[in-house]
GROMACS .gro file of C-alpha atoms in nm:
model
  143
    1UNK     CA    1  -5.977   4.330   2.661
    2UNK     CA    2  -5.842   4.506   2.970
    3UNK     CA    3  -5.475   4.577   2.915
    4UNK     CA    4  -5.229   4.508   3.192
    5UNK     CA    5  -4.974   4.776   3.270
    6UNK     CA    6  -4.652   4.723   3.076
    7UNK     CA    7  -4.354   4.676   3.308
    8UNK     CA    8  -4.108   4.966   3.292
    9UNK     CA    9  -3.809   4.731   3.294
   10UNK     CA   10  -3.910   4.567   2.964
   11UNK     CA   11  -3.748   4.684   2.641
   12UNK     CA   12  -3.939   4.770   2.327
   13UNK     CA   13  -3.875   4.557   2.018
   14UNK     CA   14  -3.659   4.747   1.767
   15UNK     CA   15  -3.557   4.676   1.408
   16UNK     CA   16  -3.211   4.568   1.529
   17UNK     CA   17  -3.379   4.310   1.753
   18UNK     CA   18  -3.570   4.167   1.457
   19UNK     CA   19  -3.242   4.134   1.264
   20UNK     CA   20  -3.074   3.965   1.560
   21UNK     CA   21  -3.364   3.724   1.603
   22UNK     CA   22  -3.352   3.639   1.230
   23UNK     CA   23  -2.992   3.530   1.283
   24UNK     CA   24  -3.103   3.296   1.564
   25UNK     CA   25  -3.427   3.154   1.425
   26UNK     CA   26  -3.485   3.001   1.082
   27UNK     CA   27  -3.836   3.145   1.046
   28UNK     CA   28  -3.952   3.491   1.151
   29UNK     CA   29  -4.299   3.611   1.053
   30UNK     CA   30  -4.371   3.986   1.037
   31UNK     CA   31  -4.631   4.238   0.931
   32UNK     CA   32  -4.971   4.126   0.811
   33UNK     CA   33  -4.858   3.762   0.822
   34UNK     CA   34  -4.823   3.795   1.202
   35UNK     CA   35  -5.185   3.909   1.249
   36UNK     CA   36  -5.335   3.558   1.290
   37UNK     CA   37  -5.089   3.493   1.574
   38UNK     CA   38  -5.216   3.806   1.749
   39UNK     CA   39  -5.567   3.663   1.777
   40UNK     CA   40  -5.710   3.364   1.958
   41UNK     CA   41  -5.905   3.108   1.756
   42UNK     CA   42  -6.238   3.247   1.879
   43UNK     CA   43  -6.140   3.600   1.763
   44UNK     CA   44  -6.213   3.733   2.111
   45UNK     CA   45  -5.866   3.865   2.204
   46UNK     CA   46  -5.616   4.061   1.994
   47UNK     CA   47  -5.250   4.140   2.064
   48UNK     CA   48  -4.995   4.379   1.917
   49UNK     CA   49  -4.686   4.164   1.852
   50UNK     CA   50  -4.477   4.267   1.550
   51UNK     CA   51  -4.303   3.935   1.498
   52UNK     CA   52  -4.348   3.563   1.541
   53UNK     CA   53  -4.046   3.338   1.586
   54UNK     CA   54  -4.108   2.981   1.468
   55UNK     CA   55  -3.801   2.782   1.569
   56UNK     CA   56  -3.735   2.445   1.408
   57UNK     CA   57  -3.524   2.305   1.694
   58UNK     CA   58  -3.473   2.332   2.067
   59UNK     CA   59  -3.141   2.503   1.992
   60UNK     CA   60  -3.327   2.779   1.809
   61UNK     CA   61  -3.576   2.809   2.097
   62UNK     CA   62  -3.285   2.849   2.336
   63UNK     CA   63  -3.115   3.110   2.117
   64UNK     CA   64  -3.434   3.317   2.080
   65UNK     CA   65  -3.509   3.305   2.452
   66UNK     CA   66  -3.149   3.387   2.549
   67UNK     CA   67  -3.153   3.692   2.322
   68UNK     CA   68  -3.492   3.809   2.449
   69UNK     CA   69  -3.379   3.764   2.808
   70UNK     CA   70  -3.057   3.958   2.750
   71UNK     CA   71  -3.252   4.242   2.585
   72UNK     CA   72  -3.542   4.222   2.832
   73UNK     CA   73  -3.791   4.157   2.553
   74UNK     CA   74  -4.119   4.002   2.664
   75UNK     CA   75  -4.215   3.668   2.507
   76UNK     CA   76  -4.554   3.503   2.462
   77UNK     CA   77  -4.539   3.132   2.385
   78UNK     CA   78  -4.798   2.975   2.158
   79UNK     CA   79  -4.879   2.612   2.101
   80UNK     CA   80  -5.193   2.499   1.925
   81UNK     CA   81  -5.387   2.814   2.025
   82UNK     CA   82  -5.689   2.606   2.126
   83UNK     CA   83  -5.729   2.760   2.471
   84UNK     CA   84  -6.045   2.951   2.555
   85UNK     CA   85  -5.901   3.223   2.779
   86UNK     CA   86  -5.659   3.412   2.550
   87UNK     CA   87  -5.346   3.298   2.733
   88UNK     CA   88  -5.149   3.267   2.409
   89UNK     CA   89  -5.234   3.616   2.287
   90UNK     CA   90  -4.973   3.887   2.348
   91UNK     CA   91  -5.082   4.187   2.553
   92UNK     CA   92  -4.826   4.442   2.434
   93UNK     CA   93  -4.541   4.412   2.182
   94UNK     CA   94  -4.408   4.075   2.294
   95UNK     CA   95  -4.215   3.842   2.066
   96UNK     CA   96  -4.443   3.549   1.991
   97UNK     CA   97  -4.262   3.215   2.017
   98UNK     CA   98  -4.469   2.969   1.816
   99UNK     CA   99  -4.392   2.600   1.868
  100UNK     CA  100  -4.581   2.483   1.558
  101UNK     CA  101  -4.265   2.372   1.374
  102UNK     CA  102  -4.154   2.157   1.670
  103UNK     CA  103  -4.404   1.894   1.562
  104UNK     CA  104  -4.210   1.569   1.541
  105UNK     CA  105  -4.322   1.258   1.723
  106UNK     CA  106  -4.014   1.065   1.827
  107UNK     CA  107  -4.184   0.760   1.963
  108UNK     CA  108  -4.435   0.583   2.178
  109UNK     CA  109  -4.343   0.350   2.462
  110UNK     CA  110  -4.632   0.103   2.456
  111UNK     CA  111  -4.533  -0.034   2.799
  112UNK     CA  112  -4.570   0.299   2.977
  113UNK     CA  113  -4.795   0.490   2.734
  114UNK     CA  114  -4.540   0.773   2.717
  115UNK     CA  115  -4.515   0.965   2.390
  116UNK     CA  116  -4.193   1.156   2.325
  117UNK     CA  117  -4.268   1.450   2.099
  118UNK     CA  118  -4.192   1.811   2.020
  119UNK     CA  119  -4.368   2.101   2.189
  120UNK     CA  120  -4.564   2.176   1.873
  121UNK     CA  121  -4.741   1.841   1.847
  122UNK     CA  122  -5.112   1.886   1.904
  123UNK     CA  123  -5.333   1.617   2.059
  124UNK     CA  124  -5.475   1.518   1.721
  125UNK     CA  125  -5.127   1.431   1.593
  126UNK     CA  126  -5.030   1.194   1.866
  127UNK     CA  127  -5.378   1.050   1.913
  128UNK     CA  128  -5.362   0.941   1.546
  129UNK     CA  129  -5.029   0.774   1.621
  130UNK     CA  130  -5.174   0.608   1.927
  131UNK     CA  131  -5.482   0.472   1.754
  132UNK     CA  132  -5.287   0.338   1.457
  133UNK     CA  133  -5.032   0.156   1.674
  134UNK     CA  134  -5.041  -0.159   1.880
  135UNK     CA  135  -5.090   0.061   2.187
  136UNK     CA  136  -5.458   0.100   2.103
  137UNK     CA  137  -5.496  -0.274   2.146
  138UNK     CA  138  -5.341  -0.240   2.492
  139UNK     CA  139  -5.613   0.003   2.602
  140UNK     CA  140  -5.395   0.315   2.599
  141UNK     CA  141  -5.584   0.632   2.519
  142UNK     CA  142  -5.548   1.007   2.504
  143UNK     CA  143  -5.586   1.158   2.847
   0.00000   0.00000   0.00000
């Protein structure tokens, strides 16, 4: 993979940053456990991130991003990692912000077809909700 030039104004993740992020996020993944987050699902692209932050709330997302912004730490956001172009794979030593724990489905408005859900809900999760609800009878589908 061609590597983009790292911006000079970005900071490098240090041990103190990891400790600070642990205080802001209820789940931090490091070391060998972070390796799967550094690869796309086709195993075509590989990144070099040391840590993965998996917030359990929007408040934790905000705290992680505020800290990274203040320290000028680059962040790569990951959802379901089903893309085909490697967009969720870090290029350098970014902090990976994984939304997988933000996976609650708050509701479905059958009148409008709007699903209110967390950023970590994948299509399969809410399509199951849709097809097991009265909305399926109304002709609503996954689009």
